PDB file of C-alpha atoms and ligand atoms in Angstrom:
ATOM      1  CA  UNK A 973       0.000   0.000   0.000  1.00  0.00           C
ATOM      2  CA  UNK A 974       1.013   3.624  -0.367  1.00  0.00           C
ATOM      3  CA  UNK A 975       2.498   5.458   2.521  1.00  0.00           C
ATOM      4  CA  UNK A 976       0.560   8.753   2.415  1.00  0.00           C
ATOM      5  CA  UNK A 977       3.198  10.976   3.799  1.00  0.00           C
ATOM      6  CA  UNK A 978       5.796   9.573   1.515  1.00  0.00           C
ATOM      7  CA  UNK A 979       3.420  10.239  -1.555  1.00  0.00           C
ATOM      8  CA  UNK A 980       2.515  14.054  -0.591  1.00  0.00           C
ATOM      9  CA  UNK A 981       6.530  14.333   0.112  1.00  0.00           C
ATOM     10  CA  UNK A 982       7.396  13.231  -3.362  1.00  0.00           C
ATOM     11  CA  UNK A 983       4.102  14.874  -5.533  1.00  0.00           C
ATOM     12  CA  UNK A 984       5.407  18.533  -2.846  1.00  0.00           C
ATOM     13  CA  UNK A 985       9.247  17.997  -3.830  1.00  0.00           C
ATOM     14  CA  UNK A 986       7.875  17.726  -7.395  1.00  0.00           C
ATOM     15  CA  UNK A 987       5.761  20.932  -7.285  1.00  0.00           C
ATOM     16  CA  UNK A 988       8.952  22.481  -5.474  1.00  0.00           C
ATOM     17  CA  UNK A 989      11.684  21.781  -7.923  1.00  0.00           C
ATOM     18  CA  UNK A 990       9.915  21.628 -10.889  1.00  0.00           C
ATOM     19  CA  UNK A 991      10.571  17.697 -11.734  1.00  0.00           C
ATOM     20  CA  UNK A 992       7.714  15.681 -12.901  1.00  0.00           C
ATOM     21  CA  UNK A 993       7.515  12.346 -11.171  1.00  0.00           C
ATOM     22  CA  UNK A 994       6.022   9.251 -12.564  1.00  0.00           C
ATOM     23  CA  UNK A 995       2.024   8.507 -11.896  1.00  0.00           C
ATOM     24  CA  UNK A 996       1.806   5.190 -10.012  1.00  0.00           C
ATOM     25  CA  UNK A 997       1.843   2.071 -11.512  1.00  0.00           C
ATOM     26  CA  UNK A 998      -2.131   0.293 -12.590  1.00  0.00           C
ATOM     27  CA  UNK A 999      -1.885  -2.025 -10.077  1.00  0.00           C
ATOM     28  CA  UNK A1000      -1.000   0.707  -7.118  1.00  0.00           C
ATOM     29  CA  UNK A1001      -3.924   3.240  -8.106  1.00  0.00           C
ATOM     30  CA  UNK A1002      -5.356   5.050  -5.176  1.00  0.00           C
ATOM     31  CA  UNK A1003      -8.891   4.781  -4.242  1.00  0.00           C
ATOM     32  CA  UNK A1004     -10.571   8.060  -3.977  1.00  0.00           C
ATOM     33  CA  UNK A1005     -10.093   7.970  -0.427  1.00  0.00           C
ATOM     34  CA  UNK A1006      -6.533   7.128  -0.040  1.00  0.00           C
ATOM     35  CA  UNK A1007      -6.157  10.352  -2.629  1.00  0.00           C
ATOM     36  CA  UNK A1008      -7.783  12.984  -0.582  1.00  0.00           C
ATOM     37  CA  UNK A1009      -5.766  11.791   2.412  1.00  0.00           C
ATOM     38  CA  UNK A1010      -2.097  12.512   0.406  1.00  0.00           C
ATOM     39  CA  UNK A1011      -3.630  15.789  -0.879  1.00  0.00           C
ATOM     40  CA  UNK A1012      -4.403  16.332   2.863  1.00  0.00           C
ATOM     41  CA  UNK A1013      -1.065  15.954   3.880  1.00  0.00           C
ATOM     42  CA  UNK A1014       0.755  17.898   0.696  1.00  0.00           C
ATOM     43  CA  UNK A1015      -1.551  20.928   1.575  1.00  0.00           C
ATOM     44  CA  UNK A1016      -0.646  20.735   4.976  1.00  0.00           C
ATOM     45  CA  UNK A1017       2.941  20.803   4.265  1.00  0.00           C
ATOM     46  CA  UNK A1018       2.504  24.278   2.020  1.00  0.00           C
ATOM     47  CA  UNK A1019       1.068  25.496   5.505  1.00  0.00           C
ATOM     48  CA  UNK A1020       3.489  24.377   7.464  1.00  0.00           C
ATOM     49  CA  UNK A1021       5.507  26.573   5.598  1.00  0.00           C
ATOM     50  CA  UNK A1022       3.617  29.587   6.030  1.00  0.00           C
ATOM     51  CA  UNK A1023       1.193  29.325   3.099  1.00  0.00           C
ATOM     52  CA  UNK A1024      -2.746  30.069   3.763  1.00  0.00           C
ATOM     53  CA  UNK A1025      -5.346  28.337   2.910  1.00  0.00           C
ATOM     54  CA  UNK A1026      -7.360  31.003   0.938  1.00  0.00           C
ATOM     55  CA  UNK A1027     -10.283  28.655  -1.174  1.00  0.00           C
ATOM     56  CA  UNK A1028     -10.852  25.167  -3.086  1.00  0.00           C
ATOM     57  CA  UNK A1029     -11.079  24.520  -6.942  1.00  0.00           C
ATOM     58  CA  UNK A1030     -13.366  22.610  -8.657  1.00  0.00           C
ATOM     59  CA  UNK A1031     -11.816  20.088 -11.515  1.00  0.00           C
ATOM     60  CA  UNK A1032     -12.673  18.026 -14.135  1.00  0.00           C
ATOM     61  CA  UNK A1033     -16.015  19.976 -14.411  1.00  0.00           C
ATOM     62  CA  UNK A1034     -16.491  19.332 -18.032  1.00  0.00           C
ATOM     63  CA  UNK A1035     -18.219  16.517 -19.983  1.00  0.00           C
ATOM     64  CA  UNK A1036     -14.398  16.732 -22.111  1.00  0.00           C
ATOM     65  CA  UNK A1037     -12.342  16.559 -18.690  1.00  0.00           C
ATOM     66  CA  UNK A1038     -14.437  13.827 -17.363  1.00  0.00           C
ATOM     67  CA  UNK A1039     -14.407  11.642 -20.179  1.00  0.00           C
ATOM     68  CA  UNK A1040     -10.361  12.477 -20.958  1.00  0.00           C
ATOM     69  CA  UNK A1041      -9.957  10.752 -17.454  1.00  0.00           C
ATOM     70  CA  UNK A1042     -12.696   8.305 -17.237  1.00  0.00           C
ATOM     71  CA  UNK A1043     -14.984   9.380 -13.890  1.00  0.00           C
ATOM     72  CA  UNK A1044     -18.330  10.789 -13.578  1.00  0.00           C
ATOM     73  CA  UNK A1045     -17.730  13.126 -10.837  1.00  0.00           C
ATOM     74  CA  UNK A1046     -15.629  16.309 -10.224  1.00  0.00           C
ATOM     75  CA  UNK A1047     -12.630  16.773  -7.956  1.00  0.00           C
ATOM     76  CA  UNK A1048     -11.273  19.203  -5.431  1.00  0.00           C
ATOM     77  CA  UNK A1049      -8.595  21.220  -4.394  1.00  0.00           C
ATOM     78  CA  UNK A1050      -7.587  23.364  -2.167  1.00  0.00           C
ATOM     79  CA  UNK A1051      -6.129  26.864  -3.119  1.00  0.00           C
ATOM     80  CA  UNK A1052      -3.070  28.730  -0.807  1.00  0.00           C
ATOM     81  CA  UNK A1053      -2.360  32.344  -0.951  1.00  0.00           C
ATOM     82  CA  UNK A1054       1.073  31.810  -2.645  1.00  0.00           C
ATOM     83  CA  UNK A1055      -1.009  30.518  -5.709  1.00  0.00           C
ATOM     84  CA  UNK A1056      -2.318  33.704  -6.522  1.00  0.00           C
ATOM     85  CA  UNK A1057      -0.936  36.295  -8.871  1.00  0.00           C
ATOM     86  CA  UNK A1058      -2.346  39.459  -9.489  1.00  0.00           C
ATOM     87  CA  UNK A1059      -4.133  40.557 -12.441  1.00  0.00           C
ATOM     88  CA  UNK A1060      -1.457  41.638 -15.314  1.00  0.00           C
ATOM     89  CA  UNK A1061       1.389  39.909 -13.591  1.00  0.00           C
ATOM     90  CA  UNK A1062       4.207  38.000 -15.456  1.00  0.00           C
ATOM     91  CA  UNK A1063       3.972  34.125 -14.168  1.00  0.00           C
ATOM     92  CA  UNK A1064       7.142  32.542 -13.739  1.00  0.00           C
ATOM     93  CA  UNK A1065       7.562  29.611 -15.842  1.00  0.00           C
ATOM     94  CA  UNK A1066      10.731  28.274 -14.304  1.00  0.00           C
ATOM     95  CA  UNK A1067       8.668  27.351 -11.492  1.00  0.00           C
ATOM     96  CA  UNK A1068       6.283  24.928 -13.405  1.00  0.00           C
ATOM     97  CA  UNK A1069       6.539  22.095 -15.069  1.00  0.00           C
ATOM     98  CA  UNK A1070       3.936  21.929 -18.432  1.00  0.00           C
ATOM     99  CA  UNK A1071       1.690  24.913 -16.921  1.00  0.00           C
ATOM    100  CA  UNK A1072      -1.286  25.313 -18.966  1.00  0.00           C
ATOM    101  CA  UNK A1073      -4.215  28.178 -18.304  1.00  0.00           C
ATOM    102  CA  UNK A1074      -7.901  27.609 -18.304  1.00  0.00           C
ATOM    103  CA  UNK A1075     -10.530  30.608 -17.852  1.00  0.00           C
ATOM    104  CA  UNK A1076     -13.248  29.349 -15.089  1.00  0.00           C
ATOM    105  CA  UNK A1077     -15.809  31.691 -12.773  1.00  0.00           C
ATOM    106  CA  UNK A1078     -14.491  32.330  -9.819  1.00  0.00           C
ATOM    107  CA  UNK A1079     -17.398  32.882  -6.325  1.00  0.00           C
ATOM    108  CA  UNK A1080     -15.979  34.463  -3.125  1.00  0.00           C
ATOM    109  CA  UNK A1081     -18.143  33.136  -0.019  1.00  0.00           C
ATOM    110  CA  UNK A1082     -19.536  34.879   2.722  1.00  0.00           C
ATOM    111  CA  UNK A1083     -20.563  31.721   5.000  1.00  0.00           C
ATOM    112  CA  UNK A1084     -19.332  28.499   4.935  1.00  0.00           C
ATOM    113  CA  UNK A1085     -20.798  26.332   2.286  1.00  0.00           C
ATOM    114  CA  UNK A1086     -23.763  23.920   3.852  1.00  0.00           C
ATOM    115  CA  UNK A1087     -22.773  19.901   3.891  1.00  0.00           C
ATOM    116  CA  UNK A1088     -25.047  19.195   0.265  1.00  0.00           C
ATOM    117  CA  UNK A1089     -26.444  22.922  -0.768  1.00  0.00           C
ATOM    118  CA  UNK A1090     -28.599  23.107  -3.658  1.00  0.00           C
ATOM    119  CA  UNK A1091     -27.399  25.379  -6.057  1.00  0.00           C
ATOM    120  CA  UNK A1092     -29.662  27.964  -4.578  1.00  0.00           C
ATOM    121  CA  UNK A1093     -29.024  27.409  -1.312  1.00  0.00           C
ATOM    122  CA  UNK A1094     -24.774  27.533  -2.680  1.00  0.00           C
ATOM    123  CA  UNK A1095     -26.012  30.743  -4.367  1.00  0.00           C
ATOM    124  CA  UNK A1096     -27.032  32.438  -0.599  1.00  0.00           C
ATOM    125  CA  UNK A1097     -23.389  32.057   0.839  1.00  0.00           C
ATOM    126  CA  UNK A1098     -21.998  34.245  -2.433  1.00  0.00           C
ATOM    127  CA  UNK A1099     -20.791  38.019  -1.250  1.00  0.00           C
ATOM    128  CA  UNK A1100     -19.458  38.189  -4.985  1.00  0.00           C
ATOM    129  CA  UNK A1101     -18.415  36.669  -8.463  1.00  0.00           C
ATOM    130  CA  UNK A1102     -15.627  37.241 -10.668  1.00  0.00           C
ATOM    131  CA  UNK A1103     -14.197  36.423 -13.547  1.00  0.00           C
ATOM    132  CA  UNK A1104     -10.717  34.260 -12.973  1.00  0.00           C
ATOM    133  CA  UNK A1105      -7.953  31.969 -14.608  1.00  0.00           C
ATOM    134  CA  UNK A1106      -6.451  28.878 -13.554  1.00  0.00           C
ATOM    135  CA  UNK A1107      -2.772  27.954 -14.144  1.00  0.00           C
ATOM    136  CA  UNK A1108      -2.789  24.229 -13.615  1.00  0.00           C
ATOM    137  CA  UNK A1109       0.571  21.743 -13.505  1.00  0.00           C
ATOM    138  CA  UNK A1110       0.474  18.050 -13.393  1.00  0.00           C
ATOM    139  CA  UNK A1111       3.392  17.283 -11.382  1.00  0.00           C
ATOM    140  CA  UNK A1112       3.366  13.942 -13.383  1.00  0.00           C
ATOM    141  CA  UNK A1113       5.337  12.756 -16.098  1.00  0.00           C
ATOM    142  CA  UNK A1114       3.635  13.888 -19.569  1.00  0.00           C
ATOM    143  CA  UNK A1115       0.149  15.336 -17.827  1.00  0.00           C
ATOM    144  CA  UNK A1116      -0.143  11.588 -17.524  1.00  0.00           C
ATOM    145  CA  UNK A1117      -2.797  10.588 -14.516  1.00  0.00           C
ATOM    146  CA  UNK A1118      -5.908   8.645 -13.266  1.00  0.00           C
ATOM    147  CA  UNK A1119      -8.263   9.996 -11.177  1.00  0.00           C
ATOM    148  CA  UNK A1120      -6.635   9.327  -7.644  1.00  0.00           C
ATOM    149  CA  UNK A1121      -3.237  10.550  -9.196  1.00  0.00           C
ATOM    150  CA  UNK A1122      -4.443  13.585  -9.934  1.00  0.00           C
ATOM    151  CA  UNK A1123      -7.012  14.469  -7.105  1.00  0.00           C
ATOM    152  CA  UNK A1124      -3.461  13.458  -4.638  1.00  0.00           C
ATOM    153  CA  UNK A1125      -1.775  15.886  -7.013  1.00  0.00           C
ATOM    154  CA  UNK A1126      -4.172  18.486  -5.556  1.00  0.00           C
ATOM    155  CA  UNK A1127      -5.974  18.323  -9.032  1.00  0.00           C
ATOM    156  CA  UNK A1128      -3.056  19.966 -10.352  1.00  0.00           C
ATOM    157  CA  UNK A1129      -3.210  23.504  -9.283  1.00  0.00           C
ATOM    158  CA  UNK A1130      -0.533  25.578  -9.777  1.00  0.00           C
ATOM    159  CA  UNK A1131      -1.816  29.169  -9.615  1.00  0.00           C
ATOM    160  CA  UNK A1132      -4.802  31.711 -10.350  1.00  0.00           C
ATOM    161  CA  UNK A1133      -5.963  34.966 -11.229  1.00  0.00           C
ATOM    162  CA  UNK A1134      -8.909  36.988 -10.263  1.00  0.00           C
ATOM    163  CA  UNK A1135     -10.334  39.925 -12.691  1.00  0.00           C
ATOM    164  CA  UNK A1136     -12.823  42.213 -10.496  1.00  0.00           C
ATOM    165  CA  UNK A1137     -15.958  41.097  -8.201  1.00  0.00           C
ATOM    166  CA  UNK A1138     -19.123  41.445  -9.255  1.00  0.00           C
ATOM    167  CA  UNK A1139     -22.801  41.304  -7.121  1.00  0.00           C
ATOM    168  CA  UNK A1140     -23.310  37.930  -6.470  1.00  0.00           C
ATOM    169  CA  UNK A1141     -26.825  38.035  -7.756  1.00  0.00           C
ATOM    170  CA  UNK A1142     -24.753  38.911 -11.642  1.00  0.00           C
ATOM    171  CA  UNK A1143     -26.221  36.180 -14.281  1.00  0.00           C
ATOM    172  CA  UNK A1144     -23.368  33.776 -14.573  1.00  0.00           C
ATOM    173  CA  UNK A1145     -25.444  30.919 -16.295  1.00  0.00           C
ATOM    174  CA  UNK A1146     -24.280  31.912 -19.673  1.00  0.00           C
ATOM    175  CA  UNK A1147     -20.806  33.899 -20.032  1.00  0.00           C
ATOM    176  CA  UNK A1148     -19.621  34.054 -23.948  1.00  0.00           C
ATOM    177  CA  UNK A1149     -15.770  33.021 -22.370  1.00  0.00           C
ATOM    178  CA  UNK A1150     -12.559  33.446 -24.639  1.00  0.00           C
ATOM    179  CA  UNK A1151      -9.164  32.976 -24.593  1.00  0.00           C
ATOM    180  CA  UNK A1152      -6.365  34.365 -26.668  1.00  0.00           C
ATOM    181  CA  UNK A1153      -2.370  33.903 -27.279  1.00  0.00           C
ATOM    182  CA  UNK A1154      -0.352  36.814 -27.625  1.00  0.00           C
ATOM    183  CA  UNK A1155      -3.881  38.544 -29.829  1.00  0.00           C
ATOM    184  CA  UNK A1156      -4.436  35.438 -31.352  1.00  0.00           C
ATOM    185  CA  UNK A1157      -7.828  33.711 -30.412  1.00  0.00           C
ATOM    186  CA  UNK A1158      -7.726  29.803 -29.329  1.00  0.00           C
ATOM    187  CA  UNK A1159     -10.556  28.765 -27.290  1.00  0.00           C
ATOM    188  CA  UNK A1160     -13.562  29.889 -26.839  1.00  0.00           C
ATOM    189  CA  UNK A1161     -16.672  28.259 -24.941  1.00  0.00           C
ATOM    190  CA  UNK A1162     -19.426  29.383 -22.194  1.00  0.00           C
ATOM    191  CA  UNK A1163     -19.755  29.582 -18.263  1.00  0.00           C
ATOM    192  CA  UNK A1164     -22.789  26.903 -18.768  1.00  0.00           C
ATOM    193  CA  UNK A1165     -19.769  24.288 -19.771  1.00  0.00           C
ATOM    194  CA  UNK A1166     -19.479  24.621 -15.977  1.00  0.00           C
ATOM    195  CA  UNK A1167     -21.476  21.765 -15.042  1.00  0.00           C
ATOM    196  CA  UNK A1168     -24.396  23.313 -16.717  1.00  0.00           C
ATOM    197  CA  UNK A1169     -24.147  26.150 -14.410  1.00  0.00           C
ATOM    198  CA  UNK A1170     -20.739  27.363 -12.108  1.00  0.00           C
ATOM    199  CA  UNK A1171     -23.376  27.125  -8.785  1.00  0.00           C
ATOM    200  CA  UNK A1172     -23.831  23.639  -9.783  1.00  0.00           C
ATOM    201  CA  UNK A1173     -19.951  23.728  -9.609  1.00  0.00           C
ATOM    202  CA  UNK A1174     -20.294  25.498  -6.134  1.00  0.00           C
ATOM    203  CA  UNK A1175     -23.390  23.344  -4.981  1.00  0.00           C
ATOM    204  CA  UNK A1176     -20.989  20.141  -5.761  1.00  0.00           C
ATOM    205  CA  UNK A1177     -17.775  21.832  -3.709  1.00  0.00           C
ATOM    206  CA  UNK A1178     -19.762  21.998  -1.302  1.00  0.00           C
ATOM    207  CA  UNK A1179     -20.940  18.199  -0.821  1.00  0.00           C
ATOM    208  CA  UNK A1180     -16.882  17.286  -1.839  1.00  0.00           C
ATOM    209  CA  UNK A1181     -15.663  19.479   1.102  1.00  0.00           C
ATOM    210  CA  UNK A1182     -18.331  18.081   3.601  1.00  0.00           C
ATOM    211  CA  UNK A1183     -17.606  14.245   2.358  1.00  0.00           C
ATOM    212  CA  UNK A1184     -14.301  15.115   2.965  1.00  0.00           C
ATOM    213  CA  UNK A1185     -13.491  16.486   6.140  1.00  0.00           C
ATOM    214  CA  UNK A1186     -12.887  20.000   4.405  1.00  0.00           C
ATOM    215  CA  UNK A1187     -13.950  23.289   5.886  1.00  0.00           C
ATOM    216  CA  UNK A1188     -14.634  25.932   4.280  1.00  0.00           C
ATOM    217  CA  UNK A1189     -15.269  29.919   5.801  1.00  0.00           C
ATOM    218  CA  UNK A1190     -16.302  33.364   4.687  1.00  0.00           C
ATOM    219  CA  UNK A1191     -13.548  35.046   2.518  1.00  0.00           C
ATOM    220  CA  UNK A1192     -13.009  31.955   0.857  1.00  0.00           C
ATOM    221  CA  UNK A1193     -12.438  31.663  -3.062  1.00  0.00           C
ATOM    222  CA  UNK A1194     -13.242  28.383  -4.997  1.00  0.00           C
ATOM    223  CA  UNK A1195     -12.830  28.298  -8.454  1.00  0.00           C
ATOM    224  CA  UNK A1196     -15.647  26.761 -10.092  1.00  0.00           C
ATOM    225  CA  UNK A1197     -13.844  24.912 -12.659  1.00  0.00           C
ATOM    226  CA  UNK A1198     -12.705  25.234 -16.646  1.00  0.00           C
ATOM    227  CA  UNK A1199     -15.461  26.829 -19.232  1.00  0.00           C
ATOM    228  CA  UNK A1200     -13.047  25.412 -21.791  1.00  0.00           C
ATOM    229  CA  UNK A1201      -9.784  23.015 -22.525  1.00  0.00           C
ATOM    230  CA  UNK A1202      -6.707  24.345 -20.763  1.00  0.00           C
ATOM    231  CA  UNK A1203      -3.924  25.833 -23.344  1.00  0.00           C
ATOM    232  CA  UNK A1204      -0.540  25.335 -22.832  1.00  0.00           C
ATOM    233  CA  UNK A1205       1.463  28.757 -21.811  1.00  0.00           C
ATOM    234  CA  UNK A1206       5.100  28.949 -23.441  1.00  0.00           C
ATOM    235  CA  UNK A1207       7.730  31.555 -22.055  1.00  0.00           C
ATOM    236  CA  UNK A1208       6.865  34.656 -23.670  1.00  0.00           C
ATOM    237  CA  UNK A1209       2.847  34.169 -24.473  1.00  0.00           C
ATOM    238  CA  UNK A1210       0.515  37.271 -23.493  1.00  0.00           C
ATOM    239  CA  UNK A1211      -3.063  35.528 -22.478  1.00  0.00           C
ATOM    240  CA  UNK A1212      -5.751  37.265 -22.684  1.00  0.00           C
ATOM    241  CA  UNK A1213      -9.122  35.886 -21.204  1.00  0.00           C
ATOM    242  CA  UNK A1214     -12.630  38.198 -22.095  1.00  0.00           C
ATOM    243  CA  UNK A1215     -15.987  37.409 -19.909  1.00  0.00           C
ATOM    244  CA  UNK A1216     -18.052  39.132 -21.725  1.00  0.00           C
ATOM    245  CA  UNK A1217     -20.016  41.452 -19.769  1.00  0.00           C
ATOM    246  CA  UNK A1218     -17.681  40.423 -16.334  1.00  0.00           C
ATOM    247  CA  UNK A1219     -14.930  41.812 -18.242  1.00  0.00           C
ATOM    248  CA  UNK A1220     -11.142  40.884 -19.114  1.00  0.00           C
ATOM    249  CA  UNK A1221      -8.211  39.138 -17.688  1.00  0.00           C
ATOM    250  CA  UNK A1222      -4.689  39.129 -18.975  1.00  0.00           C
ATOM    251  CA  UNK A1223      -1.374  37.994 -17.699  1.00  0.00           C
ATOM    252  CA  UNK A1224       2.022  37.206 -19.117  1.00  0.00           C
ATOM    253  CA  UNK A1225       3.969  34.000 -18.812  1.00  0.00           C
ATOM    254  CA  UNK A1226       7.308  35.161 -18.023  1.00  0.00           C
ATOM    255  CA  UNK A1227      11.048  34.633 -20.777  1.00  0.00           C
ATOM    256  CA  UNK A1228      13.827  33.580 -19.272  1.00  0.00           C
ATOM    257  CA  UNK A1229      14.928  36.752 -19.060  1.00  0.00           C
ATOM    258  CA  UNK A1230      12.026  38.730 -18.285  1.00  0.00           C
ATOM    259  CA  UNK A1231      13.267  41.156 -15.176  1.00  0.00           C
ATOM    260  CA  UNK A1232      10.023  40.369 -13.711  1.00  0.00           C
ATOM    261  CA  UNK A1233      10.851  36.451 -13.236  1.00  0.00           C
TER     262      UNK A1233
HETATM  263  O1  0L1 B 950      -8.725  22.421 -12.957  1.00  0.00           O
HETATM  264  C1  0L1 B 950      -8.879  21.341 -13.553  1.00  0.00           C
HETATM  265  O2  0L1 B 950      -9.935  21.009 -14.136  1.00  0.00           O
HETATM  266  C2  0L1 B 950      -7.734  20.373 -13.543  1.00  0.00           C
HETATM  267  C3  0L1 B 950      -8.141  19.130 -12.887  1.00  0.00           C
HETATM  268  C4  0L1 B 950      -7.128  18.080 -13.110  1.00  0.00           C
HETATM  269  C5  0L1 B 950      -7.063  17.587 -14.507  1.00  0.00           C
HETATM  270  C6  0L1 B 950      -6.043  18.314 -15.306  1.00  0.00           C
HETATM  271  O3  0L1 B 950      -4.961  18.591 -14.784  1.00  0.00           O
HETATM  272  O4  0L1 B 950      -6.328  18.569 -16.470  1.00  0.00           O
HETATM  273 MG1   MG B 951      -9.380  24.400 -13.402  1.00  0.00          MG
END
């Protein structure tokens, strides 16, 4: 069996010096159980030293993601305050391993989420929405995973960025979402390839965080998961992310030599 604490140490040393490990072996694969307990344990390391927890993420939230790695339901993560950058900022590649970006919806919470909310009920614990990428990074081998790889992995986050709050009674159901490379458009999709809805998203982090033994508290942030596929960022590549009416995001990933890495 795998020794959890050994497991977080090697997926932490991973995120830590930038060195993709190998996913385990078919016959070793974690049951979703085992995998929240090493996520447990590489969070807890981050805090011990001196990150803060700050929010959970929502992943594998579309039909695409889910079928890519065979499951039916989404996965969570939890989010530290050295994972976010601010909006414009020039992300240091070094640090990463394959970092790819992803626009999602991002809710900030004024009450703790209840144990299995409706999406209404998800919807009263909302002080605001915002527009927000996601810079996730397998720390395995070729983005290669199965589900209890990657939910141990902390389902692969890496980073974020938040554009600027909105009410939280602003129509989210629908967002025209797209992404661009240095002005050149490559993805575009909706908010409603969040699960249908992102407070579906939020309902289901909710019932995930209860199941789970995770709390969650007013000022939080999850990230309600990917409105479409994640694009690879390359040293040098300006993203740009527009939300329609919640407006735009960009960000920079970071050359070599960029004075800013
Ligand atoms: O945020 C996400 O949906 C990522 C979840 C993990 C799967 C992946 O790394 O693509
Ligand atoms: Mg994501």
């Amino acid at each position: 069996m795998t020794d959890p604490d050994a497991r977080a140490e090697i997926l932490d040393l991973a995120a830590l010096e930038a060195r993709p490990v190998p996913q385990l072996p078919p016959g070793e694969s974690l049951s979703v159980e085992a995998a929240y307990a090493i996520q447990a344990r590489l969070v807890a390391r981050r805090l011990a030293r001196g990150e803060r927890p700050v929010g959970l993420k929502l992943g594998l939230t579309s039909e695409a993601k889910m079928k890519q790695v065979g499951v039916t339901e989404v996965i969570l993560g939890r989010l530290t305050d050295a994972m976010q950058h601010p909006e414009g900022v020039s992300i240091d590649l070094g640090a990463l391993i394959h970092p790819r970006v992803e626009p999602e919806i991002a809710f900030l919470l004024r009450c703790p989420l209840p144990p299995d909310p409706t999406p209404e009920q998800a919807l009263d614990c909302v002080e605001a929405v915002a527009p927000a990428l996601e810079i996730i990074d397998s720390r395995y081998e070729g983005f290669r995973f199965d589900l209890g790889d990657v939910i141990a992995d902390n389902a692969s986050s890496a980073g974020f960025v938040l554009g600027h709050w909105h009410r939280p009674d602003t129509d989210i159901g629908n967002v025209p979402i797209s992404l661009s490379l240095s002005g050149a458009p490559c993805e575009t999709g909706t908010s409603a390839a969040i699960l249908g809805h992102p407070l579906n998203a939020l309902a289901a982090a909710g019932r995930i965080a209860a199941s789970r033994g995770i709390a969650t508290a007013a000022g939080d942030v999850v990230l309600a998961g990917a409105a479409t596929a994640a694009v690879p960022l390359s040293p040098g590549a300006r993203v740009g992310a527009e939300f329609g009416p919640l407006g735009r995001i960009e960000i920079r990933a970071g050359a070599p030599e960029d004075p800013e890495n």
